[in-house]
Tab-separated table of C-alpha atoms in Angstrom:
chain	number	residue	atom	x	y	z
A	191	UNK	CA	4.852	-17.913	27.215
A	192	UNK	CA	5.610	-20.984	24.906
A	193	UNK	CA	3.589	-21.309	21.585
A	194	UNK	CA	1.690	-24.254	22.597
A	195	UNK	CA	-0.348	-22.249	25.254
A	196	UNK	CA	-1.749	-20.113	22.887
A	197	UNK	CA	-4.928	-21.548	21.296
A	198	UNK	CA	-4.244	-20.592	17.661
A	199	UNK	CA	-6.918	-22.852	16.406
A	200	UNK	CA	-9.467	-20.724	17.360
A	201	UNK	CA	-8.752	-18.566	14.722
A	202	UNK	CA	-10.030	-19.354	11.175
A	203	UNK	CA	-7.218	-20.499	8.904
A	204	UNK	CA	-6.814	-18.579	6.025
A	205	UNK	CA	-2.918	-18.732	5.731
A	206	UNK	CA	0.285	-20.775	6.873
A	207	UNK	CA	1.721	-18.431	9.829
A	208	UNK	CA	4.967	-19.514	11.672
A	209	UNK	CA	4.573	-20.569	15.487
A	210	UNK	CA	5.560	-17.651	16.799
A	211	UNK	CA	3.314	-14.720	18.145
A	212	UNK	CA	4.295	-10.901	18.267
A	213	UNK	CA	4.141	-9.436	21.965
A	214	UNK	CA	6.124	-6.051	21.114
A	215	UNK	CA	7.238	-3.758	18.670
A	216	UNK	CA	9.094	-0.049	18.774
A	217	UNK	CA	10.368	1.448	15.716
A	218	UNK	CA	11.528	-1.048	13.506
A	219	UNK	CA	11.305	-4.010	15.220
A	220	UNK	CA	9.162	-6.888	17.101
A	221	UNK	CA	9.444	-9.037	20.027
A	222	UNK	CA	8.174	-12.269	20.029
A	223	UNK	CA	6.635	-14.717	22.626
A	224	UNK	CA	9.939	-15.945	23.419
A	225	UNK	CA	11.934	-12.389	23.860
A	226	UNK	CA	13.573	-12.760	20.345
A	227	UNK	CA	13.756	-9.504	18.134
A	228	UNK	CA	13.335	-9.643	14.709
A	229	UNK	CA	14.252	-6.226	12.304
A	230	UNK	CA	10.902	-6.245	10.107
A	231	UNK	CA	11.276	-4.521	6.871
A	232	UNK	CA	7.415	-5.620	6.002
A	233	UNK	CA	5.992	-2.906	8.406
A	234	UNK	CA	2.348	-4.369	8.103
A	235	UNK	CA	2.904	-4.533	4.570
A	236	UNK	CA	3.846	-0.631	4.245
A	237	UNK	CA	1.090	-0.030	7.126
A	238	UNK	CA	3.505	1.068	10.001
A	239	UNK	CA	5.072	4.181	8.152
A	240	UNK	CA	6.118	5.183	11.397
A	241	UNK	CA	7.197	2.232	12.427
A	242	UNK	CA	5.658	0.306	15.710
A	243	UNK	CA	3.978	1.794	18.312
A	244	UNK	CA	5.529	5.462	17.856
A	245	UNK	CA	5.022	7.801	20.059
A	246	UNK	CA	2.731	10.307	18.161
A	247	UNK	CA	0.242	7.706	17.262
A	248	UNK	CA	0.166	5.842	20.856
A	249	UNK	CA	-0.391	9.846	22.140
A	250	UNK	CA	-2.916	10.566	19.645
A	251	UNK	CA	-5.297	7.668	20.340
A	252	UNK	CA	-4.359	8.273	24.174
A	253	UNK	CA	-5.629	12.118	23.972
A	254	UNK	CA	-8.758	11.181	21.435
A	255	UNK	CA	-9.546	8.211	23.863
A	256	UNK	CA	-10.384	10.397	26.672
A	257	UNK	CA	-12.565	12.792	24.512
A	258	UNK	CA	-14.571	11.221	22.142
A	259	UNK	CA	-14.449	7.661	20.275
A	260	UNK	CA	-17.597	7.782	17.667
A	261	UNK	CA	-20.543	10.042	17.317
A	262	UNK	CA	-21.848	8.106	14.314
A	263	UNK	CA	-21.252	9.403	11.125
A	264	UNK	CA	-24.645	11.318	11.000
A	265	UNK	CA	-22.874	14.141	13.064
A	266	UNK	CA	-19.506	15.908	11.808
A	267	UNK	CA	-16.248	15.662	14.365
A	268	UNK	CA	-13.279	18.231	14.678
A	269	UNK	CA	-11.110	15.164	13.592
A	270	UNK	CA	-12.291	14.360	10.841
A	271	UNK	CA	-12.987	17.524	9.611
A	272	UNK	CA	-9.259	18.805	10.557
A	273	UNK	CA	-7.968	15.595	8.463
A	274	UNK	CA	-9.849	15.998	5.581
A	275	UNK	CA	-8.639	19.809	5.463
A	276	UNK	CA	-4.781	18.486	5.771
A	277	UNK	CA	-5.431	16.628	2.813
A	278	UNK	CA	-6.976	18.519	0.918
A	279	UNK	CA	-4.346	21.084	0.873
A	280	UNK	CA	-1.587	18.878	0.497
A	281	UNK	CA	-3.460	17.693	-2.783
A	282	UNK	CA	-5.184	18.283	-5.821
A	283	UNK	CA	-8.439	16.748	-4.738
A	284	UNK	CA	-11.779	18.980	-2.956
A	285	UNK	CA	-13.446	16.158	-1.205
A	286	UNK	CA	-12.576	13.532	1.693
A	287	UNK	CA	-14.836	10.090	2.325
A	288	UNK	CA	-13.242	8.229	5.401
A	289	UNK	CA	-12.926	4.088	5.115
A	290	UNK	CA	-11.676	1.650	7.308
A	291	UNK	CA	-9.797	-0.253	4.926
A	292	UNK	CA	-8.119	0.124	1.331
A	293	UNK	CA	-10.714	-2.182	-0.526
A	294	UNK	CA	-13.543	-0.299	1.270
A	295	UNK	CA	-11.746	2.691	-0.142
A	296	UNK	CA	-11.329	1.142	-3.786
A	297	UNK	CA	-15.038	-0.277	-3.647
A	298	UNK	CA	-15.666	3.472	-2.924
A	299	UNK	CA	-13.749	4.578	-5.904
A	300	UNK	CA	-15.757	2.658	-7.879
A	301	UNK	CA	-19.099	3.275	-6.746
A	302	UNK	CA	-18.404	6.705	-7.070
A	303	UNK	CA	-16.942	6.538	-10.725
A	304	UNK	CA	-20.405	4.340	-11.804
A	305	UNK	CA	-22.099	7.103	-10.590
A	306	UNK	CA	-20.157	9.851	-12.244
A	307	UNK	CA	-21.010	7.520	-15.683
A	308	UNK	CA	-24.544	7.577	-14.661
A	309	UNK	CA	-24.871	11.312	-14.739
A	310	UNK	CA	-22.676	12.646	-17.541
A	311	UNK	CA	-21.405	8.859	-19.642
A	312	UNK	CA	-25.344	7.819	-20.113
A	313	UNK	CA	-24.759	4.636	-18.140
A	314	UNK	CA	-20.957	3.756	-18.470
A	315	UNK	CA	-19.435	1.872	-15.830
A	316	UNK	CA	-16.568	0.010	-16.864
A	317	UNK	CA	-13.413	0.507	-15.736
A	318	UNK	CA	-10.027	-0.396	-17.045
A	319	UNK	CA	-7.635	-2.313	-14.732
A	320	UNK	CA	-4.372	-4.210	-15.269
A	321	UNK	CA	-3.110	-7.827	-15.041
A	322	UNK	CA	-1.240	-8.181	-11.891
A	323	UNK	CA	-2.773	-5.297	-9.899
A	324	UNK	CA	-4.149	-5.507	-6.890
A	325	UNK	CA	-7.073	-3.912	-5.293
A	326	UNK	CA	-8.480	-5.404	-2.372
A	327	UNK	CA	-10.157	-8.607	-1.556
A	328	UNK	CA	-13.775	-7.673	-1.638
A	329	UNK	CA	-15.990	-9.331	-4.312
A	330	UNK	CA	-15.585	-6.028	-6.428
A	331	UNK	CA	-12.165	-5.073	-6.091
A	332	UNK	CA	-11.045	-8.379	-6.326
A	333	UNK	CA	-13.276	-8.298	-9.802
A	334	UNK	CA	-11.257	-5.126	-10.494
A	335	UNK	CA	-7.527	-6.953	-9.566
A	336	UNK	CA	-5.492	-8.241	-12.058
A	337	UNK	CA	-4.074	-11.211	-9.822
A	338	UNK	CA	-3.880	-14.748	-11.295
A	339	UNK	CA	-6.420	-17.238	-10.455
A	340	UNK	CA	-8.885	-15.162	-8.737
A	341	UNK	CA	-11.250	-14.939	-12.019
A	342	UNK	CA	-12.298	-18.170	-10.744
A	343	UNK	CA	-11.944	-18.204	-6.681
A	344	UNK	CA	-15.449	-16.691	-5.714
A	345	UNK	CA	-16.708	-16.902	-9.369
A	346	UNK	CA	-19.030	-15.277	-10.692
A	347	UNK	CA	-16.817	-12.237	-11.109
A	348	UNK	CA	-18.211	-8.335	-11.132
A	349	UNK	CA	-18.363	-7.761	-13.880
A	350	UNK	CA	-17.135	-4.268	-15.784
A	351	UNK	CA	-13.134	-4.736	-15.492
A	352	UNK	CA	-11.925	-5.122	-18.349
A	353	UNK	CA	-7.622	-5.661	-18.266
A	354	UNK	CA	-5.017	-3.682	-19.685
A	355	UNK	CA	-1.291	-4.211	-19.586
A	356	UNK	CA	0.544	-1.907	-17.517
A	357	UNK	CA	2.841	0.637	-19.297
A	358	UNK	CA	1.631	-0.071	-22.606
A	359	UNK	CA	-0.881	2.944	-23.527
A	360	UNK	CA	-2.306	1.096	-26.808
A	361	UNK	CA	-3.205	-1.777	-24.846
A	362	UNK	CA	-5.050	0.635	-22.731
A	363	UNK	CA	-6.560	2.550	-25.909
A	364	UNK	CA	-7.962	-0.578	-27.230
A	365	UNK	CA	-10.511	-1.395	-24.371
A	366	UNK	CA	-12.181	2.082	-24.173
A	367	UNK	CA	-15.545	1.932	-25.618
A	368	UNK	CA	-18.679	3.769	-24.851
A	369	UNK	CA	-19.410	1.800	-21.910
A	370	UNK	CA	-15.984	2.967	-20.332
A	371	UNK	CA	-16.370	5.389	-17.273
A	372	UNK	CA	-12.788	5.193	-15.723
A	373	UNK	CA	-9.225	3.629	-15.914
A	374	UNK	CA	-7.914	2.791	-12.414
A	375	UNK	CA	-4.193	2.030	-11.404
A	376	UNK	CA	-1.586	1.439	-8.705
A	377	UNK	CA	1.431	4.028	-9.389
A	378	UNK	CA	3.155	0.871	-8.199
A	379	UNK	CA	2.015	-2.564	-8.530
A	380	UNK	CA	3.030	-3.544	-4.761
A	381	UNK	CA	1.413	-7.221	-4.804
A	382	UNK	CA	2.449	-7.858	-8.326
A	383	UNK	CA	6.339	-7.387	-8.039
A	384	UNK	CA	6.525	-3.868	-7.419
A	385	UNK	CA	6.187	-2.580	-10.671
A	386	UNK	CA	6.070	1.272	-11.872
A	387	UNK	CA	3.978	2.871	-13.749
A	388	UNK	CA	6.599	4.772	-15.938
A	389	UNK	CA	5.866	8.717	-15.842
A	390	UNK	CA	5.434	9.075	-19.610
A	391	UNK	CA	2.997	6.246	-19.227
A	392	UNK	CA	1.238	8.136	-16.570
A	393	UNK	CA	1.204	11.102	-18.525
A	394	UNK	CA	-0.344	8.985	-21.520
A	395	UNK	CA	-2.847	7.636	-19.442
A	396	UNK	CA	-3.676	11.290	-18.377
A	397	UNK	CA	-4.062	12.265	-21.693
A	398	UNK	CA	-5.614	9.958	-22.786
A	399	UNK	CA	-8.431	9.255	-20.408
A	400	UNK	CA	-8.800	13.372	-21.113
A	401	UNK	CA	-9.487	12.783	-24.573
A	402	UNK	CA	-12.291	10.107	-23.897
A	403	UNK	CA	-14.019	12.378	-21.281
A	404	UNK	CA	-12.654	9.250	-18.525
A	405	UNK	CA	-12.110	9.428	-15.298
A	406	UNK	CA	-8.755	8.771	-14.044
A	407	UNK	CA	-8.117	6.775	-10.505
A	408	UNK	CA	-4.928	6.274	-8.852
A	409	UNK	CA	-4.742	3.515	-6.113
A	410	UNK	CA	-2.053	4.718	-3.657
A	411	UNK	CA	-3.577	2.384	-0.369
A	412	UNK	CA	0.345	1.164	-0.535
A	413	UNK	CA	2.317	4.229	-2.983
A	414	UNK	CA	0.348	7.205	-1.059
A	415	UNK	CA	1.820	8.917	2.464
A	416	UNK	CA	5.395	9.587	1.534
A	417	UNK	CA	6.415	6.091	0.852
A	418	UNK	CA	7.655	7.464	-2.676
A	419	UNK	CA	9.561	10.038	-1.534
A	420	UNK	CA	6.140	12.398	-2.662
A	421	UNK	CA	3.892	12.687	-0.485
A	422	UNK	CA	1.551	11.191	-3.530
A	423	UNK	CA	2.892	8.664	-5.964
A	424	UNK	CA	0.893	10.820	-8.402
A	425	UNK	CA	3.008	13.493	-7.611
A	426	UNK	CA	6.408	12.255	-9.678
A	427	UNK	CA	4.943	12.453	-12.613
A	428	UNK	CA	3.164	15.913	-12.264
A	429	UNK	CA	-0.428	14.867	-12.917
A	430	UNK	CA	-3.896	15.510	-11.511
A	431	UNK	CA	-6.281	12.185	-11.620
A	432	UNK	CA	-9.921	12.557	-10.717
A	433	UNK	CA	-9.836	10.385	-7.670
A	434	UNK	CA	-7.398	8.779	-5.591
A	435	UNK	CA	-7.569	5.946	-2.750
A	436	UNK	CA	-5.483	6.044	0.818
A	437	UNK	CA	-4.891	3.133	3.373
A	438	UNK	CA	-2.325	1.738	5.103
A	439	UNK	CA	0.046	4.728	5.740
A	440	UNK	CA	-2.439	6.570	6.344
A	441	UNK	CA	-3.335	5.304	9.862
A	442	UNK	CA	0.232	4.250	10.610
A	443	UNK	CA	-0.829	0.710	12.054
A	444	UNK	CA	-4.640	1.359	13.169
A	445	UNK	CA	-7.550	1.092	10.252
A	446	UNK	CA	-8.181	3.921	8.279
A	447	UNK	CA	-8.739	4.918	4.389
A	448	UNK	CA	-9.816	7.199	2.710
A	449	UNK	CA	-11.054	7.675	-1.078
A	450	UNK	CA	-10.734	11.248	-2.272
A	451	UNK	CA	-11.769	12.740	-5.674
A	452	UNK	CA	-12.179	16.442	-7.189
A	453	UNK	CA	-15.144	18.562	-6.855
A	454	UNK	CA	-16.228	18.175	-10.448
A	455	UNK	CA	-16.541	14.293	-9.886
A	456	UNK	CA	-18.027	14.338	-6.400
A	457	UNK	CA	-21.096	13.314	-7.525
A	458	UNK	CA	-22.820	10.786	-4.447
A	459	UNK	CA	-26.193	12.447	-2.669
A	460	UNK	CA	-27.263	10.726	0.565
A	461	UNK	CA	-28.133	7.656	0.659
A	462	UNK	CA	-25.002	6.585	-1.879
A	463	UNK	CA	-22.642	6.296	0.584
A	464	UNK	CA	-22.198	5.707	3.753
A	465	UNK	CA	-20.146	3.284	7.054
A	466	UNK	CA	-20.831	3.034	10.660
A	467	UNK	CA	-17.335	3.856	11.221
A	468	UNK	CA	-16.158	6.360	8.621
A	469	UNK	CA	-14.000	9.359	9.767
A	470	UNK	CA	-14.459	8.200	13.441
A	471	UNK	CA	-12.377	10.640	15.361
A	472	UNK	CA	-10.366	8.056	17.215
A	473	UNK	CA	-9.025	6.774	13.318
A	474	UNK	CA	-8.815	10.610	12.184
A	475	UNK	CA	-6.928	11.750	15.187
A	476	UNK	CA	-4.133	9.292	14.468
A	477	UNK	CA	-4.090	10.485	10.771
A	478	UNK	CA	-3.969	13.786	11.125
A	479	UNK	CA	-0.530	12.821	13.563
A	480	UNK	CA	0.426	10.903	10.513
A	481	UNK	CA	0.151	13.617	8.434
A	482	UNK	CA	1.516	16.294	10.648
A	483	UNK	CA	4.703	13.535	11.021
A	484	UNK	CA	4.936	12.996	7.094
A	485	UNK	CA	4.841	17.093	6.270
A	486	UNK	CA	7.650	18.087	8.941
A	487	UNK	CA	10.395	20.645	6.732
A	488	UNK	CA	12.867	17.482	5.689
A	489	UNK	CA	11.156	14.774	6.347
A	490	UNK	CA	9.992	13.946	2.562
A	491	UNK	CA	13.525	14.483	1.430
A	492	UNK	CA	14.880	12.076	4.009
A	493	UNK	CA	13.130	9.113	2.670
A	494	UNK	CA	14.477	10.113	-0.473
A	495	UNK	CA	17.636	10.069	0.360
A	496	UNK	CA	17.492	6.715	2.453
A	497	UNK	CA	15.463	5.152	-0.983
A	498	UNK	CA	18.308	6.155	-3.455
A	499	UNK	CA	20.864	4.486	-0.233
A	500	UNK	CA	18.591	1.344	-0.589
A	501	UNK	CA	18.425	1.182	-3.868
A	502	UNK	CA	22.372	1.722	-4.309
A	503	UNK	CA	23.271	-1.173	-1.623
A	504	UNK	CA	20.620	-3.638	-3.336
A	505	UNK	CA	22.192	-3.486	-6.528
A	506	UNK	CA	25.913	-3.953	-4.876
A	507	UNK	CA	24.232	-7.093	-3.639
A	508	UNK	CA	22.915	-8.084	-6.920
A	509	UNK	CA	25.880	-7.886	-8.708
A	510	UNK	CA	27.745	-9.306	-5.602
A	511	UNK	CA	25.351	-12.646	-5.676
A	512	UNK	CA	24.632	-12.833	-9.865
A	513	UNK	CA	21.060	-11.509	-9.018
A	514	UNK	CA	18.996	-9.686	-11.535
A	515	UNK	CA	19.295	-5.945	-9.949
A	516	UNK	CA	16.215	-4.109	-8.361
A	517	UNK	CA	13.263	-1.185	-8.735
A	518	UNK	CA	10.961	0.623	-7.085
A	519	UNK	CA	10.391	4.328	-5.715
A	520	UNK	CA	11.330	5.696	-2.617
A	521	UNK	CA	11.157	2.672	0.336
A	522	UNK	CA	9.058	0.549	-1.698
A	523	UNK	CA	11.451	-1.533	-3.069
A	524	UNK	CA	12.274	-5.054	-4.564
A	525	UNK	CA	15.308	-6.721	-5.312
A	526	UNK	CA	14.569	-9.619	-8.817
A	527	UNK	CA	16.583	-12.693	-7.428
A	528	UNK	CA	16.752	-14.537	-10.610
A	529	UNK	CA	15.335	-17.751	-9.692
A	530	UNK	CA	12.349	-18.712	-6.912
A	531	UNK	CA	14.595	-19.185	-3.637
A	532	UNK	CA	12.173	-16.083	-2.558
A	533	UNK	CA	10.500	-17.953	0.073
A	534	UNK	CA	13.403	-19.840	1.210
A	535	UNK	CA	15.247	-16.936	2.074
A	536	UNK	CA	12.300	-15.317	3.953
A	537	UNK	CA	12.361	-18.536	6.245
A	538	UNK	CA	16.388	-18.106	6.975
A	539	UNK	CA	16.185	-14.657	7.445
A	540	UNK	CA	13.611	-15.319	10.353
A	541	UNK	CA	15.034	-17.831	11.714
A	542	UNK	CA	18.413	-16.224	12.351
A	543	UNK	CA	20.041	-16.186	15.671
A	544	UNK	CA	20.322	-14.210	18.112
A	545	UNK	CA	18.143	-12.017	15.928
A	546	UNK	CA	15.413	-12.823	12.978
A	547	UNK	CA	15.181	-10.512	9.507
A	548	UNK	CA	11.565	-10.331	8.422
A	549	UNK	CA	11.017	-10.001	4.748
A	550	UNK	CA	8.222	-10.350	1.994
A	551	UNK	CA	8.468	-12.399	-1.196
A	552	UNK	CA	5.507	-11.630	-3.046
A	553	UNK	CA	6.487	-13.737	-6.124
A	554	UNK	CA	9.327	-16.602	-5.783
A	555	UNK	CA	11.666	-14.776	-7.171
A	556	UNK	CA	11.495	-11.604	-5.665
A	557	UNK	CA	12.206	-9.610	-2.369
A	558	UNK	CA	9.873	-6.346	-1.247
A	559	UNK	CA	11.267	-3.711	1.048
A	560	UNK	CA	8.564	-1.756	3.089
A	561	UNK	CA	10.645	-0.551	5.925
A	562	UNK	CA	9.248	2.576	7.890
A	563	UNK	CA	9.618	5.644	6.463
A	564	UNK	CA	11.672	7.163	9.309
A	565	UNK	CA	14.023	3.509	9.138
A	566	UNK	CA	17.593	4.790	9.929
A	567	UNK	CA	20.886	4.426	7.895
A	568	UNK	CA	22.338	1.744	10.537
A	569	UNK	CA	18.860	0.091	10.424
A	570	UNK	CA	19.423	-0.388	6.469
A	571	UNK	CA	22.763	-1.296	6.718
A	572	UNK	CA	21.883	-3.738	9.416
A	573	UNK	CA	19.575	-5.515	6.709
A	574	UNK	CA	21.445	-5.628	4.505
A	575	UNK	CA	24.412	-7.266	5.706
A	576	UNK	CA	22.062	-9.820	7.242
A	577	UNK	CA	20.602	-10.247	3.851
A	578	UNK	CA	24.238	-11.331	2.308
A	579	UNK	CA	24.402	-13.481	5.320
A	580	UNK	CA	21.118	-15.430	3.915
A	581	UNK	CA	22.331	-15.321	-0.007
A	582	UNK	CA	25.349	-16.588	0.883
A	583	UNK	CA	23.976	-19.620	2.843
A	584	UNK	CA	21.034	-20.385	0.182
A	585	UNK	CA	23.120	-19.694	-2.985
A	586	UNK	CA	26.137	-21.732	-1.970
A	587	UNK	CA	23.806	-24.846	-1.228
């Protein structure tokens, strides 16, 4: 079907897309309108940690389809309750809320937190982000995002979010006041180049936020579900926040979050909290085959081992091309290009014949990796050759 018969302008434009339109996708890659395949190493932005359409998510939703789609959320469900459970023991949190999304998740982290401060801070609510994180684009957790410009986009802000600089504990130490409730962080900044927290920073920030009587909240809606190599970003550096957030992995490619926290800090009564769709057992179902998937003996150490492969080949290429190396953990990677040919590269790599390369440049001059977890060792190697095909053609311009 050509791209002219589809009526693209009845959806609301909110950002340049190419004119092609996604029919297909197994593993890790996509058919377009036009039968051409494109290897995607953006996964939904780290959404499809399965990769497309595989075949314990399509048979999950199948077998939950024909038994029960949504009681409401007055009314407990055997999925949701069975999910919950699974994480729950695989980490160091008591209690499970179910969200649709990670910024309904993140708004849920902070809700929660303000009403922690209520009861034992006498009223504190702020909570320390960083520049260049990212939370979600809701009027709070935008508020609570470090990203440039957006101060002013939907001004007036939320207020309560005040920023710290990431990996720099005194810059941290300097905004706590008696109004502070909570610091809150990505593991990785994902949106903002991916950028680690360092583990002695985490273990700063632990300490620290201990010492103030602060709650501690780790965003993993991109870091969480194994795309570190832990099944937890929080994980590699051996630390125990007070509540963390899930997305995008967690559903493998349908909607579905979740904002989790430890007994002593599960603090909403009803009323608080609350969504027409939360822990609906067609969303659950698929996450608890996520799960199952992600916790399989070896599995865990295979991404590992394919993110230290990655990381290996990407600096080859950077010292091949005059590039300015890479970072990351596990398959959430970037490689620093030096100069802001980012989104010129993205273009070439898609348009490549017979078969397109999709990539993400989050800033101009840098390249994010968020292939599926299960991505092979051909499927990387693939990539990356077609990657030194595009260097070559845009550096020697």
């Amino acid at each position: 079907m050509e791209f002219s018969q589809y009526n693209v302008n009845s959806l609301m434009y909110i950002t340049p897309r190419p004119e092609i339109v996604f029919t297909e996708g197994s593993g890790m890659w996509l058919t377009d309108n036009n039968g051409k395949r494109y290897l995607d190493y953006l996964q939904g932005w780290a959404v499809n940690c399965l990769g497309h359409s595989p075949a314990v998510i399509s048979d999950a939703l199948i077998a939950q389809s024909k038994k029960l789609l949504n009681p409401s959320p007055a009314f407990y469900n055997a999925p949701m309750v069975e999910l919950a459970t699974l994480l729950t023991q695989n980490s160091c949190f008591d209690r499970v809320f179910f969200t649709n999304s990670g910024a309904e998740a993140n708004e849920g982290a902070i809700k929660l937190a303000r009403k922690w401060g209520q009861l034992n801070k006498n009223g504190a609510f702020e909570i320390i982000t960083f520049d260049h994180g990212f939370h979600g684009r809701t009027l709070a957790t935008m508020s609570a995002s470090g990203k440039p410009g957006w101060d002013k986009l939907f001004a007036p802000q939320v207020s309560g979010f005040p920023k710290a600089d990431l990996n720099d504990i005194a810059s941290v130490e300097k905004l706590i006041t008696d109004k502070t409730v909570a610091v809150m962080l990505e593991p990785i900044q994902g949106e903002g180049g991916v950028i680690p927290a360092n583990r002695e920073f985490m273990h700063e920030l632990r300490a620290l936020t201990k010492k103030h009587g602060i709650l501690l909240i780790v965003d993993e809606v991109q870091s969480g579900m194994g795309r570190t190599g832990e099944l937890f970003a929080y994980q590699l550096s051996g630390i125990t926040p007070d509540i963390m957030t899930l997305a995008k992995g967690i559903g493998g490619g349908v909607p579905l979050g979740a904002l989790l926290s430890t007994e002593a800090v599960a603090c909403f009564v009803p009323g608080d909290q609350g969504g027409t769709y939360n822990g609906a057992p067609l969303m659950t179902a698929v996450g608890i085959a996520v799960l199952k998937e992600l916790t399989k003996p070896g599995f865990l150490n295979s991404v590992k081992e394919k993110a230290q492969y990655l990381s290996d080949e990407l600096n080859k290429l950077s010292e091949e091309f005059g590039l300015q190396g890479e970072r990351g953990e596990g398959l959430l990677r970037a490689l620093k290009l030096g100069s802001n040919i980012g989104a010129e590269i993205v273009e070439v790599a898609r348009n490549m014949e017979p078969v397109g390369l999709l990539l993400n440049s989050p800033r101009p001059d840098l390249l994010r990796f968020m292939p599926a977890l299960n991505v092979t060792k051909e499927e990387l190697d693939l990539m990356l050759s077609m990657l030194r095909t595009v260097l070559k053609q845009v550096k020697n311009k």
